[in-house]
Amino acid sequence: MDKQALRREMKERNQLRKLDMAMESEQICVLLCKLFLSGFVPGIHHVSVAIPKKCTLAAYYPRHDEPDFRHFLQLWLDTGNTLALPVVAQDANGEPNLSFRAVQRLDRDLVAAPMGLQEPAEGLETVPARDIDIILVPGVAFDLGGGRLGRGKGYYDRFLQQFTAVKTEYMAVQTERNLLFDQKKAIFAVAFSWQVIPTVPMESYDVRVPQVLTAAGVAATVPKNPER
């Protein structure tokens, strides 16, 4: 199945699973809180990911057909840590690319954008890739080989390539020891259970994700074609 056909199929799946969306969204939100907020929010325990006291999370404001974890985003802001959300803007060469801007209030700092998205408004501070600690990645479909199907523009593929390269170089420079950048501590795809399928069609330029977070937990991915 080609990518466009798969996008149509996933849209149909979402239509059939509307009643399940709210339940899984709540479970995903709880899991995100357990993973990332147990050290900050009273009553939340079972920490699985150690994060520093000052941490920058690059996430996204969910669309109607994506897991709704807005409550987690608000709790993250309440901790005083930085939340950066994506915006598509022209780079220095005039090409549209993904960047992230810091937001302080979800009810004030976002504006409507194409494709049913909410983006940070103009004038908000841009967060450099090197300053991002954790990324939550959206998508239409995923597989456990790390395959990810986006919406066809390639924005996240390009940004994840840049992010990995920048963080690898930055960590090498900032530490006396030769510490390696660990994607499994930084990049999490977020999905409904029915968005995880046996195989996602991948091209050589597509970027695989190291793990997929669903209502059932976090699953590490094992690339089926390591050369990609």
XYZ file of N, CA, C and O in Angstrom, residues 5-211:
828
model
N -2.654 6.018 0.019
C -3.702 5.040 0.324
C -3.740 4.740 1.820
O -4.811 4.592 2.409
N -2.555 4.655 2.427
C -2.503 4.391 3.868
C -3.073 5.561 4.661
O -3.775 5.364 5.658
N -2.813 6.777 4.231
C -3.393 7.934 4.922
C -4.915 7.888 4.858
O -5.601 8.196 5.835
N -5.456 7.488 3.706
C -6.919 7.377 3.589
C -7.447 6.289 4.512
O -8.480 6.467 5.171
N -6.738 5.179 4.567
C -7.180 4.077 5.434
C -7.143 4.485 6.902
O -8.061 4.183 7.671
N -6.091 5.202 7.307
C -5.995 5.616 8.697
C -7.075 6.640 9.045
O -7.592 6.654 10.177
N -7.445 7.476 8.097
C -8.538 8.416 8.322
C -9.839 7.668 8.569
O -10.627 8.026 9.467
N -10.064 6.591 7.806
C -11.258 5.776 8.007
C -11.221 5.075 9.360
O -12.245 4.966 10.051
N -10.055 4.607 9.760
C -9.937 3.962 11.077
C -10.297 4.941 12.193
O -10.980 4.580 13.151
N -9.810 6.162 12.060
C -10.119 7.162 13.077
C -11.624 7.415 13.161
O -12.172 7.588 14.251
N -12.283 7.452 12.015
C -13.727 7.668 12.006
C -14.456 6.544 12.740
O -15.426 6.783 13.463
N -13.963 5.319 12.586
C -14.600 4.164 13.212
C -14.299 4.051 14.700
O -15.022 3.381 15.434
N -13.224 4.713 15.146
C -12.790 4.563 16.538
C -13.000 5.835 17.356
O -12.348 6.028 18.377
N -13.915 6.685 16.944
C -14.122 7.952 17.633
C -14.453 7.765 19.108
O -14.018 8.539 19.962
N -15.227 6.732 19.422
C -15.601 6.504 20.807
C -14.408 6.074 21.657
O -14.409 6.260 22.873
N -13.417 5.485 21.011
C -12.231 5.036 21.738
C -11.201 6.138 21.931
O -10.298 6.017 22.765
N -11.320 7.212 21.144
C -10.308 8.261 21.191
C -10.200 8.899 22.574
O -9.100 9.109 23.090
N -11.349 9.215 23.173
C -11.325 9.886 24.477
C -10.692 8.988 25.535
O -9.885 9.456 26.351
N -11.051 7.712 25.531
C -10.511 6.789 26.527
C -9.001 6.638 26.381
O -8.253 6.745 27.366
N -8.531 6.412 25.161
C -7.092 6.245 24.961
C -6.346 7.553 25.196
O -5.218 7.544 25.705
N -6.959 8.670 24.847
C -6.315 9.963 25.103
C -6.075 10.152 26.596
O -4.999 10.597 27.021
N -7.062 9.791 27.402
C -6.902 9.917 28.852
C -5.793 9.004 29.361
O -4.969 9.406 30.193
N -5.734 7.779 28.849
C -4.691 6.847 29.270
C -3.304 7.336 28.852
O -2.332 7.205 29.602
N -3.203 7.889 27.650
C -1.924 8.429 27.169
C -1.503 9.619 28.028
O -0.329 9.765 28.391
N -2.460 10.464 28.372
C -2.169 11.626 29.198
C -1.633 11.191 30.566
O -0.644 11.746 31.074
N -2.253 10.194 31.166
C -1.790 9.666 32.452
C -0.380 9.110 32.322
O 0.485 9.341 33.176
N -0.126 8.369 31.253
C 1.202 7.791 31.051
C 2.257 8.881 30.884
O 3.356 8.796 31.455
N 1.954 9.916 30.112
C 2.898 11.018 29.943
C 3.214 11.667 31.291
O 4.370 12.000 31.582
N 2.199 11.835 32.116
C 2.419 12.420 33.435
C 3.314 11.524 34.279
O 4.219 12.000 34.976
N 3.091 10.222 34.218
C 3.913 9.294 34.994
C 5.350 9.283 34.510
O 6.286 9.183 35.302
N 5.514 9.399 33.212
C 6.862 9.362 32.648
C 7.663 10.614 32.965
O 8.842 10.551 33.320
N 7.017 11.771 32.853
C 7.768 13.018 32.850
C 7.503 13.964 34.016
O 8.263 14.908 34.207
N 6.425 13.729 34.774
C 6.061 14.718 35.780
C 6.098 14.204 37.215
O 5.736 14.930 38.133
N 6.516 12.977 37.436
C 6.449 12.418 38.787
C 7.334 13.158 39.771
O 7.093 13.155 40.961
N 8.383 13.804 39.263
C 9.258 14.549 40.158
C 8.788 15.961 40.421
O 9.386 16.681 41.212
N 7.682 16.387 39.764
C 7.250 17.775 39.855
C 5.848 17.934 40.434
O 5.583 18.883 41.147
N 4.949 17.022 40.095
C 3.546 17.181 40.463
C 3.203 16.239 41.610
O 3.343 15.027 41.476
N 2.756 16.752 42.766
C 2.398 15.889 43.894
C 1.327 14.877 43.516
O 0.381 15.177 42.794
N 1.492 13.654 43.983
C 0.505 12.613 43.722
C 0.768 11.802 42.480
O 0.109 10.796 42.242
N 1.717 12.226 41.656
C 2.084 11.468 40.460
C 3.373 10.711 40.744
O 4.385 11.311 41.083
N 3.306 9.398 40.642
C 4.455 8.562 40.968
C 4.861 7.724 39.747
O 4.344 7.923 38.647
N 5.756 6.783 39.962
C 6.213 5.860 38.928
C 6.958 6.594 37.820
O 6.565 6.628 36.665
N 8.080 7.207 38.196
C 8.875 7.898 37.189
C 9.654 6.877 36.358
O 10.190 5.918 36.885
N 9.689 7.063 35.058
C 10.426 6.161 34.172
C 11.502 6.887 33.387
O 12.405 6.263 32.866
N 11.378 8.195 33.253
C 12.359 8.971 32.503
C 12.892 10.062 33.418
O 12.129 10.906 33.894
N 14.187 10.020 33.679
C 14.782 11.041 34.536
C 14.990 12.311 33.730
O 15.636 12.294 32.693
N 14.432 13.415 34.198
C 14.594 14.687 33.499
C 15.193 15.697 34.457
O 14.986 15.627 35.669
N 15.947 16.639 33.943
C 16.557 17.646 34.809
C 15.519 18.601 35.356
O 14.389 18.656 34.896
N 15.927 19.377 36.361
C 15.002 20.332 36.975
C 14.529 21.378 35.975
O 13.402 21.856 36.037
N 15.396 21.765 35.071
C 15.000 22.680 34.017
C 15.080 21.930 32.694
O 16.161 21.549 32.255
N 13.944 21.709 32.092
C 13.883 20.832 30.924
C 12.999 21.481 29.863
O 12.011 22.137 30.179
N 13.365 21.293 28.611
C 12.575 21.821 27.503
C 11.926 20.683 26.742
O 12.600 19.793 26.222
N 10.612 20.710 26.709
C 9.829 19.721 25.978
C 9.327 20.345 24.685
O 8.667 21.381 24.696
N 9.642 19.709 23.562
C 9.069 20.094 22.268
C 7.920 19.129 21.986
O 8.134 17.936 21.816
N 6.717 19.654 21.959
C 5.542 18.810 21.746
C 4.724 19.389 20.593
O 5.285 20.025 19.690
N 3.435 19.188 20.606
C 2.552 19.761 19.589
C 1.166 19.855 20.190
O 0.822 19.121 21.127
N 0.369 20.779 19.697
C -0.999 20.935 20.163
C -1.870 19.977 19.350
O -1.963 20.102 18.130
N -2.503 18.997 19.995
C -3.163 17.917 19.240
C -4.301 18.398 18.351
O -5.096 19.265 18.721
N -4.368 17.800 17.166
C -5.520 17.949 16.278
C -6.661 17.077 16.786
O -6.488 16.258 17.681
N -7.820 17.222 16.150
C -9.000 16.453 16.558
C -8.821 14.955 16.348
O -9.493 14.150 16.989
N -7.898 14.565 15.439
C -7.715 13.153 15.138
C -6.424 12.600 15.762
O -5.940 11.545 15.351
N -5.879 13.296 16.761
C -4.668 12.863 17.445
C -4.946 12.698 18.934
O -5.919 13.281 19.457
N -4.137 11.906 19.629
C -4.338 11.766 21.078
C -4.358 13.134 21.753
O -3.485 13.971 21.526
N -5.364 13.344 22.581
C -5.544 14.640 23.225
C -4.838 14.626 24.582
O -5.358 14.114 25.567
N -3.641 15.214 24.634
C -2.893 15.265 25.897
C -2.686 16.719 26.343
O -1.674 17.058 26.960
N -3.675 17.558 26.066
C -3.558 18.970 26.429
C -3.416 19.156 27.939
O -2.720 20.068 28.397
N -4.061 18.293 28.718
C -3.950 18.402 30.174
C -2.505 18.201 30.614
O -2.012 18.913 31.503
N -1.814 17.252 29.998
C -0.402 17.051 30.307
C 0.418 18.290 29.947
O 1.298 18.707 30.710
N 0.143 18.884 28.797
C 0.876 20.084 28.396
C 0.695 21.202 29.423
O 1.653 21.911 29.757
N -0.535 21.351 29.921
C -0.771 22.391 30.919
C -0.030 22.084 32.215
O 0.565 22.985 32.828
N -0.038 20.828 32.638
C 0.697 20.448 33.845
C 2.194 20.693 33.665
O 2.879 21.118 34.600
N 2.699 20.417 32.467
C 4.120 20.665 32.188
C 4.424 22.158 32.359
O 5.419 22.531 32.993
N 3.580 23.009 31.810
C 3.783 24.449 31.967
C 3.731 24.853 33.439
O 4.492 25.716 33.890
N 2.840 24.216 34.191
C 2.684 24.561 35.604
C 3.935 24.244 36.420
O 4.138 24.809 37.496
N 4.784 23.326 35.934
C 6.010 22.992 36.657
C 7.083 24.067 36.509
O 8.077 24.063 37.233
N 6.900 24.963 35.552
C 7.909 25.985 35.294
C 8.933 25.577 34.256
O 9.831 26.362 33.918
N 8.813 24.360 33.728
C 9.688 23.941 32.637
C 9.211 24.565 31.326
O 8.094 25.068 31.218
N 10.071 24.496 30.319
C 9.772 25.150 29.034
C 8.995 24.217 28.121
O 9.362 23.053 27.953
N 7.933 24.739 27.529
C 7.173 24.018 26.510
C 7.333 24.748 25.187
O 7.065 25.950 25.084
N 7.788 24.010 24.173
C 7.949 24.574 22.830
C 7.027 23.824 21.875
O 6.984 22.593 21.883
N 6.306 24.570 21.066
C 5.380 23.980 20.103
C 5.813 24.354 18.689
O 6.458 25.383 18.468
N 5.435 23.518 17.703
C 5.961 23.707 16.346
C 5.237 24.767 15.541
O 4.047 25.017 15.717
N 6.006 25.370 14.641
C 5.454 26.318 13.689
C 6.209 26.129 12.375
O 7.406 25.855 12.381
N 5.507 26.218 11.281
C 6.144 26.156 9.969
C 6.403 27.578 9.509
O 5.476 28.387 9.364
N 7.674 27.895 9.316
C 8.062 29.246 8.894
C 9.213 29.147 7.908
O 9.889 28.116 7.822
N 9.438 30.203 7.181
C 10.523 30.211 6.200
C 11.877 30.312 6.894
O 12.046 31.098 7.840
N 12.816 29.504 6.416
C 14.164 29.569 6.962
C 14.967 30.657 6.238
O 14.420 31.450 5.457
N 16.282 30.697 6.493
C 17.130 31.744 5.908
C 17.160 31.680 4.391
O 17.442 32.679 3.719
N 16.851 30.499 3.829
C 16.846 30.332 2.378
C 15.462 30.513 1.760
O 15.268 30.274 0.576
N 14.504 30.880 2.603
C 13.151 31.084 2.102
C 12.349 29.810 1.960
O 11.252 29.820 1.385
N 12.870 28.688 2.498
C 12.168 27.409 2.419
C 11.332 27.192 3.686
O 11.774 27.539 4.785
N 10.131 26.612 3.538
C 9.324 26.339 4.734
C 9.919 25.185 5.538
O 10.201 24.116 5.008
N 10.145 25.429 6.809
C 10.715 24.411 7.678
C 10.083 24.496 9.054
O 9.491 25.499 9.437
N 10.260 23.411 9.816
C 9.693 23.322 11.156
C 10.659 23.930 12.164
O 11.854 23.635 12.152
N 10.132 24.792 13.015
C 10.890 25.282 14.159
C 9.950 25.274 15.361
O 8.752 25.012 15.235
N 10.519 25.545 16.527
C 9.713 25.494 17.759
C 9.821 26.817 18.500
O 10.902 27.406 18.599
N 8.670 27.279 19.023
C 8.623 28.501 19.805
C 8.107 28.195 21.210
O 7.199 27.363 21.381
N 8.677 28.867 22.183
C 8.265 28.672 23.572
C 6.914 29.336 23.819
O 6.677 30.470 23.393
N 6.020 28.608 24.479
C 4.720 29.168 24.852
C 4.597 29.147 26.375
O 5.177 28.299 27.051
N 3.834 30.084 26.893
C 3.610 30.163 28.331
C 2.171 29.886 28.705
O 1.903 29.398 29.797
N 1.257 30.187 27.786
C -0.167 29.936 28.040
C -0.802 29.359 26.789
O -0.737 29.966 25.713
N -1.448 28.208 26.953
C -2.090 27.557 25.815
C -3.317 28.330 25.341
O -3.697 28.235 24.174
N -3.936 29.078 26.221
C -5.158 29.791 25.861
C -4.882 31.171 25.276
O -5.814 31.884 24.899
N -3.600 31.541 25.180
C -3.292 32.885 24.712
C -2.258 32.914 23.591
O -2.295 33.793 22.720
N -1.352 31.956 23.589
C -0.170 32.050 22.733
C -0.295 31.319 21.400
O 0.661 31.295 20.621
N -1.456 30.724 21.110
C -1.613 29.937 19.888
C -2.563 30.618 18.914
O -3.498 31.306 19.318
N -2.304 30.391 17.629
C -3.175 30.920 16.567
C -3.505 29.785 15.602
O -2.766 28.804 15.493
N -4.620 29.926 14.895
C -5.036 28.912 13.932
C -4.075 28.886 12.752
O -3.581 29.916 12.297
N -3.817 27.660 12.255
C -2.912 27.459 11.124
C -3.551 26.465 10.164
O -4.557 25.834 10.485
N -2.990 26.298 8.955
C -3.554 25.336 8.005
C -3.597 23.911 8.560
O -2.885 23.572 9.513
N -4.430 23.066 7.951
C -4.559 21.644 8.277
C -5.108 21.418 9.680
O -4.850 20.395 10.314
N -5.869 22.369 10.199
C -6.482 22.210 11.501
C -5.514 22.313 12.658
O -5.808 21.842 13.763
N -4.366 22.942 12.447
C -3.336 23.038 13.473
C -3.471 24.319 14.283
O -4.084 25.290 13.854
N -2.885 24.279 15.475
C -2.706 25.469 16.301
C -1.205 25.683 16.464
O -0.490 24.771 16.875
N -0.725 26.879 16.132
C 0.703 27.166 16.172
C 0.998 28.347 17.096
O 0.135 29.199 17.306
N 2.218 28.407 17.633
C 2.601 29.575 18.433
C 2.548 30.852 17.593
O 2.883 30.844 16.417
N 2.135 31.920 18.229
C 1.983 33.185 17.526
C 3.336 33.802 17.173
O 4.375 33.445 17.735
N 3.312 34.729 16.230
C 4.505 35.496 15.870
C 5.026 36.246 17.100
O 4.260 36.678 17.963
N 6.337 36.398 17.163
C 6.928 37.172 18.238
C 7.357 36.363 19.438
O 8.097 36.862 20.294
N 6.913 35.107 19.536
C 7.349 34.260 20.647
C 8.764 33.758 20.383
O 9.194 33.617 19.240
N 9.481 33.467 21.453
C 10.888 33.089 21.349
C 11.069 31.748 20.643
O 10.404 30.763 20.969
N 11.963 31.695 19.670
C 12.320 30.446 19.007
C 13.299 29.668 19.885
O 14.257 30.228 20.415
N 13.045 28.377 20.030
C 13.898 27.511 20.851
C 14.849 26.751 19.932
O 14.402 25.988 19.073
N 16.162 26.943 20.076
C 17.116 26.216 19.221
C 17.031 24.707 19.463
O 16.724 24.263 20.578
N 17.327 23.936 18.435
C 17.272 22.476 18.546
C 18.173 21.966 19.656
O 17.840 21.003 20.354
N 19.325 22.613 19.859
C 20.271 22.118 20.874
C 19.712 22.240 22.284
O 20.163 21.553 23.212
N 18.709 23.126 22.477
C 18.154 23.342 23.810
C 16.976 22.432 24.124
O 16.451 22.456 25.241
N 16.550 21.653 23.157
C 15.415 20.737 23.358
C 15.914 19.449 24.012
O 16.902 18.866 23.588
N 15.201 19.013 25.053
C 15.578 17.792 25.762
C 14.723 16.599 25.347
O 15.217 15.472 25.264
N 13.435 16.826 25.130
C 12.500 15.751 24.808
C 11.602 16.227 23.679
O 11.174 17.385 23.662
N 11.302 15.336 22.738
C 10.385 15.661 21.637
C 9.249 14.639 21.608
O 9.490 13.419 21.630
N 8.027 15.115 21.552
C 6.861 14.277 21.267
C 6.511 14.474 19.797
O 6.303 15.609 19.348
N 6.455 13.374 19.050
C 6.316 13.431 17.592
C 4.939 12.916 17.177
O 4.547 11.801 17.561
N 4.199 13.683 16.377
C 2.913 13.212 15.864
C 3.102 12.357 14.616
O 4.203 12.256 14.060
N 2.015 11.766 14.162
C 2.067 10.997 12.924
C 0.718 10.390 12.610
O -0.197 10.391 13.440
N 0.606 9.876 11.412
C -0.637 9.239 10.963
C -0.616 7.747 11.254
O -1.631 7.149 11.618
N 0.570 7.121 11.101
C 0.715 5.685 11.361
C 2.165 5.396 11.730
O 3.083 6.136 11.345
N 2.353 4.309 12.478
C 3.680 3.909 12.926
C 3.788 2.398 12.857
O 2.778 1.686 12.849
N 5.030 1.892 12.820
C 5.237 0.459 13.015
C 6.364 0.258 14.017
O 7.075 1.209 14.380
N 6.531 -0.977 14.474
C 7.523 -1.242 15.512
C 8.926 -1.423 14.948
O 9.856 -1.773 15.684
N 9.068 -1.155 13.648
C 10.393 -1.040 13.071
C 10.871 0.401 13.077
O 11.933 0.710 12.541
N 10.077 1.286 13.687
C 10.425 2.703 13.727
C 9.821 3.502 12.593
O 10.008 4.719 12.525
N 9.105 2.834 11.692
C 8.483 3.532 10.577
C 7.439 4.525 11.054
O 6.675 4.248 11.980
N 7.419 5.670 10.404
C 6.450 6.728 10.733
C 5.906 7.321 9.452
O 6.659 7.667 8.542
N 4.586 7.443 9.381
C 3.923 8.106 8.267
C 3.396 9.441 8.755
O 2.559 9.496 9.669
N 3.905 10.531 8.180
C 3.421 11.856 8.526
C 2.341 12.309 7.558
O 1.699 11.490 6.897
N 2.183 13.608 7.434
C 1.123 14.144 6.582
C 1.618 14.553 5.206
O 0.904 15.181 4.438
N 2.870 14.204 4.904
C 3.338 14.330 3.532
C 4.235 15.504 3.222
O 4.699 15.644 2.084
N 4.513 16.346 4.182
C 5.343 17.526 3.921
C 6.808 17.307 4.280
O 7.675 18.079 3.847
N 7.100 16.314 5.113
C 8.485 16.019 5.468
C 9.073 16.926 6.533
O 10.283 16.886 6.784
N 8.248 17.740 7.178
C 8.779 18.696 8.151
C 9.470 17.997 9.318
O 10.574 18.383 9.721
N 8.808 16.987 9.883
C 9.399 16.306 11.034
C 10.598 15.466 10.635
O 11.549 15.339 11.409
N 10.592 14.882 9.452
C 11.763 14.123 8.998
C 12.996 15.014 8.971
O 14.063 14.649 9.473
N 12.846 16.189 8.399
C 13.985 17.102 8.321
C 14.398 17.608 9.701
O 15.592 17.699 10.007
N 13.395 17.919 10.533
C 13.755 18.448 11.849
C 14.433 17.380 12.710
O 15.403 17.687 13.426
N 13.954 16.153 12.680
C 14.558 15.106 13.502
C 15.986 14.811 13.065
O 16.855 14.526 13.900
N 16.243 14.880 11.762
C 17.628 14.735 11.287
C 18.501 15.841 11.867
O 19.600 15.603 12.379
N 18.001 17.067 11.784
C 18.748 18.214 12.299
C 18.932 18.088 13.810
O 20.024 18.320 14.333
N 17.874 17.742 14.516
C 17.911 17.646 15.972
C 18.959 16.637 16.427
O 19.777 16.924 17.308
N 18.959 15.454 15.815
C 19.920 14.422 16.198
C 21.351 14.871 15.938
O 22.243 14.688 16.771
N 21.584 15.488 14.786
C 22.937 15.948 14.456
C 23.397 17.047 15.402
O 24.528 17.026 15.910
N 22.523 18.015 15.667
C 22.880 19.144 16.533
C 23.129 18.681 17.958
O 24.104 19.083 18.604
N 22.239 17.807 18.480
C 22.400 17.350 19.858
C 23.647 16.499 20.019
O 24.341 16.570 21.046
N 23.953 15.685 19.029
C 25.154 14.856 19.099
C 26.399 15.733 19.181
O 27.284 15.509 20.014
N 26.475 16.745 18.322
C 27.621 17.648 18.320
C 27.667 18.469 19.606
O 28.732 18.652 20.220
N 26.511 18.954 20.048
C 26.453 19.815 21.234
C 26.901 19.064 22.485
O 27.666 19.594 23.300
N 26.441 17.821 22.643
C 26.814 17.046 23.822
C 28.298 16.730 23.828
O 28.937 16.709 24.880
N 28.868 16.492 22.671
C 30.297 16.203 22.594
C 31.124 17.409 23.016
O 32.163 17.287 23.666
N 30.644 18.601 22.668
C 31.378 19.823 22.994
C 31.192 20.214 24.459
O 32.123 20.674 25.120
N 29.976 19.998 24.989
C 29.649 20.485 26.323
C 30.142 19.585 27.450
O 30.130 19.980 28.608
N 30.537 18.359 27.152
C 30.933 17.424 28.195
C 32.394 17.045 28.042
O 32.912 16.928 26.940
N 33.057 16.854 29.172
C 34.446 16.419 29.124
C 34.542 14.975 28.651
O 35.484 14.586 27.979
N 33.553 14.193 29.052
C 33.514 12.814 28.574
C 32.839 12.766 27.215
O 32.054 13.643 26.863
N 33.111 11.740 26.470
C 32.543 11.614 25.126
C 31.162 10.966 25.220
O 30.955 9.811 24.853
N 30.200 11.711 25.748
C 28.856 11.195 25.908
C 28.125 11.183 24.572
O 28.224 12.123 23.790
N 27.367 10.131 24.338
C 26.627 10.003 23.095
C 25.186 10.453 23.306
O 24.601 10.250 24.368
N 24.628 11.064 22.287
C 23.221 11.448 22.322
C 22.365 10.194 22.212
O 22.523 9.382 21.308
N 21.448 10.002 23.148
C 20.602 8.807 23.191
C 19.191 9.169 22.749
O 18.443 9.812 23.483
N 18.826 8.753 21.538
C 17.496 9.074 21.012
C 16.382 8.506 21.877
O 15.305 9.087 21.986
N 16.630 7.350 22.517
C 15.581 6.689 23.288
C 15.211 7.451 24.553
O 14.213 7.160 25.185
N 16.023 8.423 24.942
C 15.693 9.269 26.076
C 15.101 10.596 25.626
O 14.746 11.425 26.471
N 15.018 10.806 24.322
C 14.641 12.136 23.844
C 13.465 12.156 22.880
O 12.728 13.141 22.850
N 13.257 11.118 22.077
C 12.262 11.169 21.006
C 11.176 10.117 21.245
O 11.462 8.916 21.310
N 9.931 10.586 21.366
C 8.793 9.710 21.616
C 7.693 10.012 20.606
O 7.168 11.129 20.572
N 7.351 9.043 19.764
C 6.166 9.188 18.927
C 4.942 8.866 19.784
O 4.998 8.000 20.654
N 3.846 9.570 19.557
C 2.623 9.388 20.342
C 1.506 8.938 19.406
O 1.286 9.560 18.358
N 0.797 7.855 19.790
C -0.167 7.275 18.852
C -1.318 6.587 19.568
O -1.167 6.103 20.700
N -2.458 6.536 18.906
C -3.520 5.626 19.310
C -3.090 4.198 18.985
O -2.250 3.979 18.092
N -3.679 3.233 19.660
C -3.279 1.838 19.447
C -3.490 1.403 18.002
O -2.686 0.641 17.444
N -4.562 1.866 17.364
C -4.862 1.427 15.996
C -3.984 2.125 14.950
O -4.019 1.778 13.783
N -3.189 3.086 15.388
C -2.247 3.723 14.464
C -0.939 2.940 14.330
O -0.125 3.268 13.475
N -0.734 1.945 15.182
C 0.457 1.102 15.100
C 0.106 -0.108 14.243
O -0.732 -0.929 14.618
N 0.722 -0.206 13.087
C 0.379 -1.222 12.095
C 1.614 -2.066 11.780
O 2.724 -1.721 12.195
N 1.445 -3.176 11.069
C 2.605 -4.045 10.799
C 3.739 -3.364 10.049
O 4.907 -3.514 10.403
N 3.405 -2.601 8.995
C 4.462 -1.995 8.189
C 4.023 -0.644 7.635
O 2.941 -0.534 7.051
N 4.867 0.356 7.835
C 4.668 1.673 7.236
C 5.626 1.802 6.055
O 6.816 1.521 6.186
N 5.146 2.205 4.876
C 6.062 2.391 3.731
C 7.054 3.500 4.030
O 6.672 4.588 4.460
N 8.340 3.213 3.807
C 9.400 4.171 4.122
C 10.293 4.394 2.918
O 10.622 3.452 2.188
N 10.681 5.644 2.734
C 11.656 6.002 1.715
C 13.008 6.247 2.387
O 13.105 6.336 3.615
N 14.049 6.386 1.597
C 15.390 6.554 2.160
C 15.518 7.831 2.980
O 16.327 7.902 3.902
N 14.724 8.846 2.661
C 14.810 10.121 3.363
C 13.908 10.180 4.592
O 13.939 11.156 5.342
N 13.071 9.182 4.809
C 12.199 9.161 5.973
C 12.999 8.812 7.225
O 13.903 7.974 7.190
N 12.657 9.445 8.326
C 13.368 9.239 9.587
C 12.553 8.340 10.502
O 11.357 8.579 10.721
N 13.190 7.315 11.014
C 12.533 6.383 11.930
C 12.515 6.947 13.348
O 13.388 7.727 13.726
N 11.523 6.555 14.110
C 11.417 6.985 15.505
C 11.890 5.849 16.413
O 11.655 4.675 16.125
N 12.590 6.166 17.509
C 13.164 5.120 18.357
C 12.169 4.446 19.279
O 12.434 3.352 19.796
N 11.008 5.075 19.496
C 10.003 4.458 20.366
C 8.639 5.072 20.095
O 8.531 6.207 19.639
